[in-house]
Amino acid sequence: MLKRPGAAVLAGGALLALLGPAGPADAEETFPREVSGGYATWATGSAELDGVTLTAVRPAVQGSAGRTSFPATGGGADPESGAADIDLGGTLRLDGSAGQPLVLGTLRLSLEGDDGALHARTAVGGRARDLTLAEVATDGAALAVRAGGVTWTGLQASLTEEGAELLAAWSGAEFAAGDGLGVLDVTVGTGSGTPVETPEPTPTAESPGAEPGTEQPKSQRPTGTSAKPTATVTHPNLTAGSEQTVTGTGFEPGAVVLVAIDGDTRHQAVADDRGRVERAFPVYATAEAGAHAVELYSPTGEQPGVSAQFAVESSDFASR
């Protein structure tokens, strides 16, 4: 099994472990109160995302009426001013006309005065990218301060210019800065009193199986998947500068699967309805001759990762 770092940027400008927890905000130096539990509920029913489907990945939980709850995992708040910087657990997966989904992780909500922003991390061309996905307007939102926490209600989210450019480049559709992304309601504990617990949204009636982000009983899981995935490569031996393809089986249908080459996570794939994934990747001309490995793994950790070996031959050896 290949070794890889946890939720961190990997060497070579690689893809991040998007579904890992966000790094803690510097709450003690910036805010008088530390966030101690809570959640943000994002209602996307009014979002201007035609042709795009949003799915939550745990620990975020997707509920009915386009509402998704993200647990607050850290950060800080100033109840007097209404300012806050809150790390949110979970990930959003966007599906549309593009062949691959767009995965947004390491979500962070910042609020200050009349302005706010929703920050996210994604991967473009095998490289991690941090961006400000949305502007979050606090003007008109309600702020309620309690002994043990703070609640913001009615925070209006809209695409930033770079968020619109990302969605347009990914989907091929037209998006513009200012397009609505729905409404955020946020409740967090502030280090005194009883910590706020994240509620469990009511599952939707749309999915015949488990709701994304929740555990599905084994008896209800789709058939055709195995407990342990497998991986094979098309070319056991190839020369540097060629293209390799890895095929995996036994994953949960619809699961996002990350692809690591020699421990460097560069790509992702999505399992089809039979739990199968396939991803082509380049073997760079600078690759050293000898043994190499490609690993497929689920960022959620629900299924074990699996790897396949292949050998890179030097051009001189291949021409003999």
XYZ file of C-alpha atoms in Angstrom:
320
model
C 0.000 0.000 0.000
C 1.315 3.446 -0.860
C 1.858 5.981 1.835
C 0.485 9.459 1.476
C 0.211 12.554 3.660
C -3.117 13.432 5.251
C -5.109 16.586 4.575
C -2.207 18.552 3.155
C -0.797 19.719 -0.136
C 1.205 16.888 -1.653
C 4.491 17.291 -3.494
C 4.614 18.400 -7.092
C 1.613 20.751 -6.998
C -0.709 17.789 -6.395
C -4.386 17.594 -5.651
C -5.320 18.139 -2.002
C -7.108 15.623 0.134
C -10.247 17.664 -0.418
C -12.478 15.721 1.882
C -10.155 16.064 4.858
C -10.859 18.529 7.660
C -9.991 22.166 7.242
C -7.060 23.594 9.112
C -8.090 25.434 12.276
C -8.571 29.168 12.078
C -6.342 31.283 14.309
C -9.218 31.977 16.660
C -7.277 32.882 19.843
C -5.246 35.668 18.201
C -8.063 37.155 16.144
C -11.323 36.704 18.073
C -12.286 36.912 21.755
C -14.326 33.699 21.554
C -13.389 30.316 20.110
C -15.975 28.384 18.116
C -16.999 25.267 20.040
C -19.307 23.258 17.818
C -22.284 24.308 15.764
C -23.242 24.189 12.129
C -24.067 26.152 8.989
C -27.184 25.274 7.047
C -26.934 26.144 3.359
C -30.276 26.332 1.561
C -29.585 26.197 -2.181
C -33.169 25.977 -3.395
C -33.011 29.540 -4.751
C -29.475 29.206 -6.160
C -28.964 30.182 -9.804
C -27.198 26.961 -10.746
C -29.165 25.702 -13.721
C -28.064 22.251 -14.795
C -25.877 21.729 -11.729
C -26.651 19.239 -8.959
C -25.105 19.667 -5.519
C -24.392 16.671 -3.290
C -23.000 16.763 0.256
C -20.172 14.502 1.370
C -19.813 13.616 5.040
C -19.480 14.916 7.618
C -21.813 17.366 5.888
C -25.374 16.016 5.750
C -27.809 16.679 2.938
C -31.476 17.089 3.839
C -34.715 17.959 2.131
C -35.630 21.090 0.170
C -32.052 21.714 -0.962
C -30.735 22.182 2.572
C -27.302 20.933 3.620
C -25.774 21.117 7.108
C -22.017 21.570 7.562
C -20.558 21.073 11.053
C -18.468 23.904 12.465
C -15.043 22.394 13.169
C -13.136 25.417 14.436
C -12.567 29.119 14.197
C -13.515 32.119 16.260
C -16.222 34.748 16.695
C -16.799 38.178 18.181
C -20.413 38.258 19.408
C -20.364 42.027 19.935
C -19.394 42.927 16.367
C -20.855 39.890 14.603
C -17.483 39.077 13.038
C -16.451 35.437 12.690
C -14.135 33.057 10.897
C -15.593 29.538 10.900
C -14.158 26.311 9.493
C -16.829 24.005 8.082
C -16.446 20.241 7.791
C -17.626 18.285 4.769
C -17.432 18.720 1.037
C -19.669 19.727 -1.854
C -19.708 17.737 -5.064
C -21.130 19.474 -8.136
C -22.351 17.393 -11.072
C -23.395 18.803 -14.420
C -22.753 18.513 -18.132
C -18.994 18.185 -17.528
C -17.598 14.660 -17.593
C -16.049 14.982 -14.129
C -17.617 16.400 -10.965
C -16.287 19.540 -9.319
C -15.329 18.890 -5.696
C -15.199 21.804 -3.256
C -13.674 21.195 0.151
C -11.971 22.937 3.078
C -14.899 25.338 3.363
C -14.449 28.443 5.503
C -16.979 31.190 6.222
C -15.690 34.638 7.137
C -17.962 37.434 8.334
C -16.948 41.009 9.072
C -19.208 44.039 9.251
C -21.504 44.156 6.235
C -19.339 41.794 4.220
C -18.596 38.110 4.280
C -17.161 35.404 2.085
C -17.278 31.652 1.611
C -13.853 30.216 0.816
C -13.198 26.778 -0.667
C -10.480 24.544 -2.053
C -10.634 22.593 -5.286
C -8.284 21.062 -7.851
C -7.790 22.255 -11.421
C -5.486 20.434 -13.811
C -4.051 18.318 -11.033
C -3.159 21.355 -8.917
C -4.799 22.531 -5.723
C -6.448 25.923 -5.772
C -7.888 28.042 -2.978
C -10.540 30.551 -3.952
C -13.265 32.792 -2.631
C -16.317 31.042 -4.020
C -19.026 33.390 -2.816
C -19.681 36.761 -1.308
C -21.890 36.530 1.767
C -23.982 39.602 2.529
C -24.665 40.195 6.208
C -26.772 43.283 5.480
C -30.359 42.330 6.299
C -29.378 39.157 8.140
C -30.482 38.667 11.737
C -27.873 38.311 14.486
C -28.790 36.696 17.803
C -26.255 36.568 20.639
C -26.733 34.111 23.507
C -24.673 33.315 26.584
C -23.135 30.308 24.871
C -23.317 31.048 21.192
C -24.190 33.196 18.206
C -26.690 32.704 15.380
C -26.737 34.429 12.011
C -29.938 33.996 9.964
C -30.516 34.918 6.334
C -26.964 35.362 5.039
C -27.287 35.824 1.271
C -24.577 34.100 -0.792
C -23.669 35.015 -4.382
C -20.895 33.991 -6.766
C -17.701 35.991 -6.848
C -16.003 36.697 -10.171
C -13.483 33.884 -9.649
C -16.236 31.547 -8.476
C -18.208 32.264 -11.649
C -15.114 31.721 -13.808
C -14.470 28.372 -12.116
C -18.014 27.107 -12.637
C -18.104 28.334 -16.232
C -14.772 26.707 -17.109
C -15.823 23.450 -15.445
C -19.364 23.189 -16.830
C -19.200 25.061 -20.132
C -22.314 26.982 -19.078
C -22.573 30.705 -18.411
C -22.174 31.955 -14.852
C -21.622 35.510 -13.697
C -20.536 37.268 -10.545
C -23.598 38.015 -8.452
C -25.508 34.858 -9.380
C -27.329 33.694 -6.287
C -26.040 30.695 -4.340
C -28.798 30.513 -1.755
C -29.019 31.409 1.925
C -26.824 30.472 4.892
C -28.023 30.173 8.492
C -25.218 29.711 11.012
C -25.288 28.727 14.683
C -22.067 28.247 16.649
C -21.042 27.879 20.244
C -18.584 30.477 21.530
C -16.667 28.662 24.231
C -19.103 29.123 27.104
C -22.173 27.131 27.968
C -23.133 23.859 26.317
C -21.578 23.262 22.860
C -24.033 23.434 19.984
C -24.735 20.072 18.387
C -25.225 19.674 14.644
C -28.794 18.573 13.827
C -29.565 15.674 11.521
C -31.619 16.982 8.566
C -34.607 14.994 7.420
C -33.571 12.727 4.494
C -35.032 13.529 1.116
C -37.508 11.262 -0.587
C -35.665 11.542 -3.901
C -33.002 8.951 -3.242
C -34.017 5.280 -3.034
C -30.883 4.513 -1.030
C -29.003 6.348 1.654
C -28.855 10.124 1.671
C -25.420 11.452 0.675
C -23.332 11.887 3.789
C -25.238 9.298 5.843
C -24.517 5.658 6.506
C -26.516 3.307 4.339
C -27.525 -0.099 5.766
C -25.579 -2.866 4.080
C -28.794 -4.579 3.054
C -29.770 -1.451 1.064
C -26.443 -0.835 -0.632
C -26.301 -1.326 -4.390
C -25.225 -4.738 -5.467
C -22.146 -5.324 -7.616
C -19.621 -3.817 -5.182
C -17.076 -5.793 -3.193
C -15.751 -5.120 0.286
C -12.233 -4.612 -1.084
C -11.637 -2.681 -4.322
C -9.180 -3.880 -6.964
C -6.922 -1.990 -9.359
C -5.188 -2.939 -12.601
C -3.152 -1.024 -15.174
C -3.369 -1.332 -18.943
C 0.414 -1.473 -19.443
C 2.504 -3.460 -16.948
C 5.569 -2.099 -18.757
C 5.892 1.147 -20.715
C 8.394 3.824 -21.613
C 8.698 7.285 -20.106
C 6.571 9.785 -22.010
C 3.745 7.292 -22.560
C 0.184 7.240 -21.237
C -1.011 4.774 -18.618
C -4.574 3.857 -17.623
C -5.683 2.509 -14.263
C -8.988 0.694 -13.806
C -10.600 0.080 -10.435
C -13.547 -2.052 -9.391
C -15.471 -2.596 -6.184
C -16.067 1.021 -5.227
C -19.416 2.380 -4.087
C -21.407 3.607 -7.117
C -21.059 7.371 -7.477
C -18.089 7.549 -5.089
C -15.344 10.085 -5.740
C -12.049 8.183 -6.040
C -8.681 9.926 -5.881
C -5.759 8.708 -7.984
C -2.217 8.873 -6.594
C 0.857 8.151 -8.692
C 3.842 7.219 -6.539
C 2.088 8.767 -3.553
C 1.351 12.027 -5.385
C -2.393 12.572 -5.692
C -3.013 14.199 -9.071
C -6.385 13.074 -10.408
C -9.872 11.984 -9.459
C -12.527 9.754 -10.960
C -16.126 8.827 -10.187
C -17.326 5.251 -9.855
C -20.087 4.267 -12.280
C -23.252 2.418 -11.297
C -21.251 -0.833 -11.133
C -18.576 0.632 -8.881
C -15.981 0.838 -11.673
C -13.553 3.714 -12.296
C -11.072 4.363 -15.075
C -8.511 7.115 -15.345
C -5.775 7.767 -17.893
C -2.686 9.653 -16.782
C 0.658 10.615 -18.335
C 3.929 8.952 -17.398
C 6.187 11.939 -17.761
C 9.299 11.837 -19.906
C 11.324 12.592 -16.768
C 10.013 9.488 -14.951
C 12.827 7.325 -13.629
C 13.251 3.812 -14.983
C 12.064 1.133 -12.573
C 9.018 0.235 -10.496
C 6.163 2.688 -10.013
C 2.709 2.462 -8.448
C -0.722 4.019 -8.828
C -3.205 4.005 -5.973
C -6.975 4.447 -5.932
C -8.549 5.486 -2.666
C -11.703 7.043 -1.245
C -11.080 10.340 0.582
C -13.830 9.469 3.076
C -11.909 6.397 4.223
C -14.998 4.189 4.001
C -13.261 1.714 1.719
C -9.617 0.623 1.734
C -7.293 1.990 -0.906
C -5.785 -0.311 -3.481
C -2.709 -0.013 -5.690
C -1.316 -1.476 -8.910
C 2.324 -1.690 -9.949
C 3.919 -0.957 -13.318
C 7.448 -0.603 -14.650
C 8.928 2.274 -16.611
C 11.635 1.294 -19.071
C 14.241 3.690 -20.364
C 13.960 4.725 -24.013
C 17.309 3.082 -24.713
C 16.108 -0.254 -23.337
C 12.795 -0.082 -25.231
C 14.566 0.528 -28.552
C 16.735 -2.571 -28.368
